[in-house]
Tab-separated table of C-alpha atoms in Angstrom:
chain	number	residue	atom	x	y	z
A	1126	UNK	CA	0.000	0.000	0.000
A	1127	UNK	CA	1.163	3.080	-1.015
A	1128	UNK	CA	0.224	6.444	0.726
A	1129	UNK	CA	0.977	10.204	0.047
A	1130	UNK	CA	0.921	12.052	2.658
A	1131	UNK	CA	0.258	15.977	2.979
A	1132	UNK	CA	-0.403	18.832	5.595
A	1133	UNK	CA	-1.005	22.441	5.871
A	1134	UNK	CA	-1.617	23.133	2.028
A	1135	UNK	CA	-3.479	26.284	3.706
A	1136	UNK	CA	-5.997	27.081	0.865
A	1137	UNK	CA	-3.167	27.031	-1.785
A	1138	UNK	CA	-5.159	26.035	-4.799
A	1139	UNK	CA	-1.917	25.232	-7.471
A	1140	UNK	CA	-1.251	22.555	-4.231
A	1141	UNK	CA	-4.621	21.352	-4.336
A	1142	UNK	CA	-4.791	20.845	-8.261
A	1143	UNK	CA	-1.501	19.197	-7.843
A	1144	UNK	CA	-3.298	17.089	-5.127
A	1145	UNK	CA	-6.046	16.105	-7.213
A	1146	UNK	CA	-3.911	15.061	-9.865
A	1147	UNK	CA	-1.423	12.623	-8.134
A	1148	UNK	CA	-3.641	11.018	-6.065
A	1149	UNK	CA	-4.911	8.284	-8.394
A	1150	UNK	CA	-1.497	6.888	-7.971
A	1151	UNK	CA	-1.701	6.397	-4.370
A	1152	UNK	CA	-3.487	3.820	-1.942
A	1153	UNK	CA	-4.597	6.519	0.099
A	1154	UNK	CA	-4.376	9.612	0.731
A	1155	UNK	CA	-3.708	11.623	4.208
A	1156	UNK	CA	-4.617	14.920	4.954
A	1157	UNK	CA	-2.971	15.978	8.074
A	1158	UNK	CA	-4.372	19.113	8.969
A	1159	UNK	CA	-4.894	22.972	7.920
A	1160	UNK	CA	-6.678	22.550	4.459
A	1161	UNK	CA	-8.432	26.285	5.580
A	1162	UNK	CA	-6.372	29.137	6.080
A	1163	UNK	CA	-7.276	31.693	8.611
A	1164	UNK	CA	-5.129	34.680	7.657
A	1165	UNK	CA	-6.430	34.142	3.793
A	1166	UNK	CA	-8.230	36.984	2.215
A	1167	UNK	CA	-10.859	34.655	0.929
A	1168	UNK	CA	-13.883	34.403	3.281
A	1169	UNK	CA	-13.785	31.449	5.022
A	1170	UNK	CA	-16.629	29.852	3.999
A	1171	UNK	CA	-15.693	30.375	0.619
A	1172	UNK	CA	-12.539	28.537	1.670
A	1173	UNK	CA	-14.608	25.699	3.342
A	1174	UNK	CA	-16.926	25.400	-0.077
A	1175	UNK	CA	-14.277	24.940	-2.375
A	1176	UNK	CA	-11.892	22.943	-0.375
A	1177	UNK	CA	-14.795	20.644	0.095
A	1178	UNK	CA	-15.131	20.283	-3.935
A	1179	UNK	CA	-11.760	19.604	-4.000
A	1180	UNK	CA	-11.597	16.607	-1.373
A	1181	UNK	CA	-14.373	15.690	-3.690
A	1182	UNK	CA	-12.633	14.978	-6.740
A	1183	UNK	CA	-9.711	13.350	-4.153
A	1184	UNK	CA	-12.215	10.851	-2.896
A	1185	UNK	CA	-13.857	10.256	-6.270
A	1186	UNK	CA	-10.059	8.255	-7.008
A	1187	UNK	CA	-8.647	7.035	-4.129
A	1188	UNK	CA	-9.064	6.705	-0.028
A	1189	UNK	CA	-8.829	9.993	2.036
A	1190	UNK	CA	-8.111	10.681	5.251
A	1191	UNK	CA	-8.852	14.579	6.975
A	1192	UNK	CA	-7.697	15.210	10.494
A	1193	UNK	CA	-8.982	18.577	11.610
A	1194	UNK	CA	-5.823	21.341	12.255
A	1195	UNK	CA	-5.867	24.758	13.972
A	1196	UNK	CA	-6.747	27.021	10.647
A	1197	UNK	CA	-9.947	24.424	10.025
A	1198	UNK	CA	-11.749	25.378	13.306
A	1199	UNK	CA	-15.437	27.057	12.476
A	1200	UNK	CA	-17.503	26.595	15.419
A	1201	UNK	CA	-17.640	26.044	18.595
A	1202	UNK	CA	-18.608	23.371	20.853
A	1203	UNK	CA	-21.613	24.230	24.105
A	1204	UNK	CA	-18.799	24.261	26.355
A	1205	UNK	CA	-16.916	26.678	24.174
A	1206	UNK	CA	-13.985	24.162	22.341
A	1207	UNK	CA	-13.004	25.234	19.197
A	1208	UNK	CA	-13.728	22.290	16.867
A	1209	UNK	CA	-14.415	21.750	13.245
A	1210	UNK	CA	-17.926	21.493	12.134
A	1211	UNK	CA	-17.355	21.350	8.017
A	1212	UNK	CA	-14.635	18.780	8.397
A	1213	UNK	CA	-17.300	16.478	9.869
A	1214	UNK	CA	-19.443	16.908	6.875
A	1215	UNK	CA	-16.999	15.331	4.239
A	1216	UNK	CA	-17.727	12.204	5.804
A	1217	UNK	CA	-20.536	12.227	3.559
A	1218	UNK	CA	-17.980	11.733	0.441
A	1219	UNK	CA	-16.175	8.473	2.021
A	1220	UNK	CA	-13.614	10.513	3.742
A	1221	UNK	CA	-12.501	9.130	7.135
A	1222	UNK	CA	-12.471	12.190	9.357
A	1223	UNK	CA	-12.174	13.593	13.081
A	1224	UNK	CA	-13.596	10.838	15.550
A	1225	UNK	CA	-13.117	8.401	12.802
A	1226	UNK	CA	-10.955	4.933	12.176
A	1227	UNK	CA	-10.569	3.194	8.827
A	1228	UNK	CA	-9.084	-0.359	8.437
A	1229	UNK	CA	-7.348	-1.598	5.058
A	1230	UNK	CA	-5.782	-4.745	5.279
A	1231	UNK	CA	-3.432	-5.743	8.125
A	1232	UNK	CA	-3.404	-1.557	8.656
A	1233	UNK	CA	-5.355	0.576	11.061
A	1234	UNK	CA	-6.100	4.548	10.737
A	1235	UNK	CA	-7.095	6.400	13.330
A	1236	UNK	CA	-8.096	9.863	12.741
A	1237	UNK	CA	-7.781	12.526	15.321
A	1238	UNK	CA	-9.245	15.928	15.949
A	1239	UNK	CA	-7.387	19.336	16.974
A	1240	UNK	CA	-8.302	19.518	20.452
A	1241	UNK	CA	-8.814	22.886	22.392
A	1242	UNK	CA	-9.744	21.996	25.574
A	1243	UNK	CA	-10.641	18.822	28.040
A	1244	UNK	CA	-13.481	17.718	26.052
A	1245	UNK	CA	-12.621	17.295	22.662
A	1246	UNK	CA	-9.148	16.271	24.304
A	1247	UNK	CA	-11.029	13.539	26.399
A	1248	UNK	CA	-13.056	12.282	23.264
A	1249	UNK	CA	-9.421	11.616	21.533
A	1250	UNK	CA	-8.196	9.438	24.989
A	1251	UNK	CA	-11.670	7.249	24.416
A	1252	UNK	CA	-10.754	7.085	20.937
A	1253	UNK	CA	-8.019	5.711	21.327
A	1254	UNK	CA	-8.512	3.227	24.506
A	1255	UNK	CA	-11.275	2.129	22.201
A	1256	UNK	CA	-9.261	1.436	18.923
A	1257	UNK	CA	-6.596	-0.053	20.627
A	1258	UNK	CA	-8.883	-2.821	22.230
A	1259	UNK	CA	-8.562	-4.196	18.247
A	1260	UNK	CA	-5.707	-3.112	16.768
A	1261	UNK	CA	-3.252	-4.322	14.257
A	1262	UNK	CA	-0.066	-5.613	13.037
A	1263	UNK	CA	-0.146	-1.785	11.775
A	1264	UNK	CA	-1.830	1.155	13.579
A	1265	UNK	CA	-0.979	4.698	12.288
A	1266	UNK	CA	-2.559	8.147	13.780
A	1267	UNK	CA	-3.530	11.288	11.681
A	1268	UNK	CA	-3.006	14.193	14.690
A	1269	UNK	CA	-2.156	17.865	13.375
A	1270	UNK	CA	0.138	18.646	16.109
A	1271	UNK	CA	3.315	17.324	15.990
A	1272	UNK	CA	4.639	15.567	19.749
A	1273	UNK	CA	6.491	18.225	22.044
A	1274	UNK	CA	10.134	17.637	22.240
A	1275	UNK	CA	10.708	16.038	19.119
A	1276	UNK	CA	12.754	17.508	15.914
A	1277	UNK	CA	9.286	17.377	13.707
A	1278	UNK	CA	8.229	20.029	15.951
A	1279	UNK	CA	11.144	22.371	16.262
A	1280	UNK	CA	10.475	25.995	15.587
A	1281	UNK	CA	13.909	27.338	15.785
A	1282	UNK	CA	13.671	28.513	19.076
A	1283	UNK	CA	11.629	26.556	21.374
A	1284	UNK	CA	9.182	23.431	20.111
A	1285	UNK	CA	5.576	24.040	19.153
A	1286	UNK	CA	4.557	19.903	19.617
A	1287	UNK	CA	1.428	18.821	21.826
A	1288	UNK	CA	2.832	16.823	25.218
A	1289	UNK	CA	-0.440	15.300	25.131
A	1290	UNK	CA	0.292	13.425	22.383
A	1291	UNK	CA	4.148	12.038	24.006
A	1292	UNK	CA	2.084	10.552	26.449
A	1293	UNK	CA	-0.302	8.743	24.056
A	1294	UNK	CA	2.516	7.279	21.844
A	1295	UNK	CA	4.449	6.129	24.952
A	1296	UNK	CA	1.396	4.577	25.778
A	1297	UNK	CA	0.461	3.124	22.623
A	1298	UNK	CA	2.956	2.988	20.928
A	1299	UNK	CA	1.514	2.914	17.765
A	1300	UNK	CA	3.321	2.328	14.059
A	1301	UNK	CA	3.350	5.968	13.340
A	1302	UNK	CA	1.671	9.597	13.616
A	1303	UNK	CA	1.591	11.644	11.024
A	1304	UNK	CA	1.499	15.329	11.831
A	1305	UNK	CA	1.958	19.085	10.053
A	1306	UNK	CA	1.585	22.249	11.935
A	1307	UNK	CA	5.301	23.413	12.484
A	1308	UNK	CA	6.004	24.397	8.645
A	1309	UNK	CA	9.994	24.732	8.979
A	1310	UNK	CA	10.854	21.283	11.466
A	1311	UNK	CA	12.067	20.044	7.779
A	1312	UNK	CA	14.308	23.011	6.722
A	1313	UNK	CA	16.009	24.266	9.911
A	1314	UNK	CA	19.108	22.898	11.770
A	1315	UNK	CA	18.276	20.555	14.447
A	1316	UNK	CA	14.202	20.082	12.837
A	1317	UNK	CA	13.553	16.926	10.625
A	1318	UNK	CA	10.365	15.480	8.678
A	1319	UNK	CA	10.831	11.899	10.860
A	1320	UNK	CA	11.505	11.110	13.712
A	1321	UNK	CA	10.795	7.810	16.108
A	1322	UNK	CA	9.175	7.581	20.009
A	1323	UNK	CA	10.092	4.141	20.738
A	1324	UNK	CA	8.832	1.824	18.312
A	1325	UNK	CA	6.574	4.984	16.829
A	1326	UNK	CA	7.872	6.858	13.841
A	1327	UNK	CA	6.622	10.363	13.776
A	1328	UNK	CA	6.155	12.759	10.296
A	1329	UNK	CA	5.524	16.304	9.385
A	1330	UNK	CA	6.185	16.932	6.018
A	1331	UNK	CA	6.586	20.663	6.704
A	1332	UNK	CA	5.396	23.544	3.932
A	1333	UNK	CA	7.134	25.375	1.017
A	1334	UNK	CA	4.928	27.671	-1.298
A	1335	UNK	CA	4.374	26.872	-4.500
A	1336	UNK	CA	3.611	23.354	-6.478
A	1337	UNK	CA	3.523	20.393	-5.728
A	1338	UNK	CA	3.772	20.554	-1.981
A	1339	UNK	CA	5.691	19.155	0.314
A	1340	UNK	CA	5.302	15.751	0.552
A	1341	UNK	CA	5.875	12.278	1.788
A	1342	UNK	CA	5.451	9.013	0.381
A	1343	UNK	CA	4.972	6.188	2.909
A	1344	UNK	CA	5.169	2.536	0.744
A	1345	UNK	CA	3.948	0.527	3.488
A	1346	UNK	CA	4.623	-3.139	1.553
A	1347	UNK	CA	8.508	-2.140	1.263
A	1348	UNK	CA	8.966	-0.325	4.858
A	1349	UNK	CA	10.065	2.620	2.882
A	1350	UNK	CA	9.572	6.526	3.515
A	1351	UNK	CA	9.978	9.263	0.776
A	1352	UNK	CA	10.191	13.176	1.454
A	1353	UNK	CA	10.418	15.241	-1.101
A	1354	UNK	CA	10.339	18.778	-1.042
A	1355	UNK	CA	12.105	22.019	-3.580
A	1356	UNK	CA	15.336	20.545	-4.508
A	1357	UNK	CA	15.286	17.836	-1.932
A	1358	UNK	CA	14.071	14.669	-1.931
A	1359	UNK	CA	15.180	11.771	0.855
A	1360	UNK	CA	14.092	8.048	2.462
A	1361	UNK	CA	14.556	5.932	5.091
A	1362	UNK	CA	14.061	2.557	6.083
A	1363	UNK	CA	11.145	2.093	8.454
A	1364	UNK	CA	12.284	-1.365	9.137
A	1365	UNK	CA	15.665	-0.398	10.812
A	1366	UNK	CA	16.789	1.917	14.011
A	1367	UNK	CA	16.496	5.814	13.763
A	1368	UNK	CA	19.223	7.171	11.935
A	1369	UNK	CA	20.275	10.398	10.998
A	1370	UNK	CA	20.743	12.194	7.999
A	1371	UNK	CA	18.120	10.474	5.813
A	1372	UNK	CA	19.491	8.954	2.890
A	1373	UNK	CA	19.505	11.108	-0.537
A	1374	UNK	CA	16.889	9.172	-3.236
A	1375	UNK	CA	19.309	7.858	-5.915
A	1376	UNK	CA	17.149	5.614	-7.780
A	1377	UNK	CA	13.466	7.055	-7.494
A	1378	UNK	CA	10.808	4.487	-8.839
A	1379	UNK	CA	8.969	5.665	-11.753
A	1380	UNK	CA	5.874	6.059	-9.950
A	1381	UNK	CA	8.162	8.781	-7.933
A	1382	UNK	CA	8.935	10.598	-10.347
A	1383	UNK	CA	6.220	10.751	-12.367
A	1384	UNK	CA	5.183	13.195	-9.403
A	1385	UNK	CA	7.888	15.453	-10.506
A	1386	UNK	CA	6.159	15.662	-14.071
A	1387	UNK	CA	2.229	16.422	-13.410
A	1388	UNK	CA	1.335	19.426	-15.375
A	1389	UNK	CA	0.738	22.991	-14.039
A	1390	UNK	CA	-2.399	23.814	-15.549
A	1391	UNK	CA	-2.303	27.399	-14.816
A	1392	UNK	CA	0.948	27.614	-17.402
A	1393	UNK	CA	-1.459	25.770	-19.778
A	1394	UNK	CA	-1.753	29.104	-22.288
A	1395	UNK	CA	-4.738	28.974	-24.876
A	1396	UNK	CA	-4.090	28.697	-28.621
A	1397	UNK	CA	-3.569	31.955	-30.132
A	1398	UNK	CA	-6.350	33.009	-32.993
A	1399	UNK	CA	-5.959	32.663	-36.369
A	1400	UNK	CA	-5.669	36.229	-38.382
């Protein structure tokens, strides 16, 4: 199984098309978080509308998965959380979503919600005391926030990661979380995109503007991990110990780099009239 992996795309519409168009390759796709972008000029129910066509045409080609991040919060709960209303509503298109888990094969997703206080927080612990009661060979977590303390959520000064979530790994220890929210972890000295808890391996892909995003590749049936971002593109063996730097991709399967060569429609210029 083959999954592409992707987080905090923050309304960037050349990202989404890019989106759209790779993901018949892939298995699956995961959404980690911050589709919406709160500091956009475009109202944000314009934002949620068109996102929501978007996952759309995703889900009309392959699996999704859509954890809820800090930019996709709308409403708010009786007790005042901040929580994510409209993600909730692309269940309705086959997407696993906030609350949710989804089982393929010998592999078991559980999707988690941004939490913003002890209820929503709470409804994550019975998630996962719940899912665990079953799990698999395989159990991987969708959770925005990166864990605190860990180079996937280094800032440059101090760490932005949720403690929270430590203590559910260390608990649970579960095959991997895969996480956004700190754009730079990736870039900076000391950040990374991986990172391992014990037996869990931890991702944030991290953000660059432009097309395609930053991404990762998880090929689940070789134990393999792919990041590629501008000008940069590593893997590492899920199968052996933590080791650091990643290795550069050498040899990229074709299926790789075919992501390199999906077209930019916006250059696509119209054919000039005859005169």
């Amino acid at each position: 199984m083959r999954c592409l992996v992707v987080a905090d795309l923050h309304y960037s519409l050349p990202q989404l098309d890019w989106l759209v168009s790779a993901a018949p390759q892939f298995d699956l796709v995961i959404f980690a978080g911050d589709a919406l972008d709160i500091g956009s000029t475009v109202d944000f129910r314009a934002q949620i509308v068109v996102v929501k066509k978007y996952l759309a045409l995703i889900a009309a080609q392959t699996r999704v998965i859509l954890c809820s991040g800090n930019h996709d919060l709308d409403e708010r709960n009786a007790e005042g959380e901040k929580i994510s209303r409209w993600i909730s509503e692309v269940r309705e298109l086959g997407i696993a979503c906030d609350g949710d888990n989804l089982a393929i094969g010998d592999t078991l997703f559980t999707v988690c919600p941004w939490w913003d206080g002890p209820l929503v927080k709470q409804r994550i612990v019975d998630q996962l005391r719940a899912a665990s009661l079953n799990r698999p060979r395989r159990w991987i977590w969708a959770h925005h926030a990166p864990p605190a303390n860990s180079p996937t959520s280094w800032g440059g000064k101090r760490f932005f990661g949720d403690v929270e979530l430590v203590q559910w790994a260390m608990q649970y220890q579960p095959s991997m979380v895969i996480s956004g929210h700190v754009h730079q972890s990736p870039f900076i000295t000391d950040g990374s995109w991986f990172d391992r808890l014990g037996q869990t391996w931890v991702f944030n892909a991290g953000l660059q503007p432009g097309r395609p995003p930053t991404h990762i590749v998880l090929n689940l049936d070789e134990n393999k991990a792919f990041w590629l971002a501008a000008g940069e593109a590593q893997w590492i063996d899920l199968s052996a110990p933590l080791k650091r730097p990643a290795a550069t991709i050498e040899n990229p399967p074709d299926w790789l780099t075919s992501l390199g060569r999906i077209a930019d429609p916006s250059l696509a210029r119209p054919r000039a009239a005859a005169g």
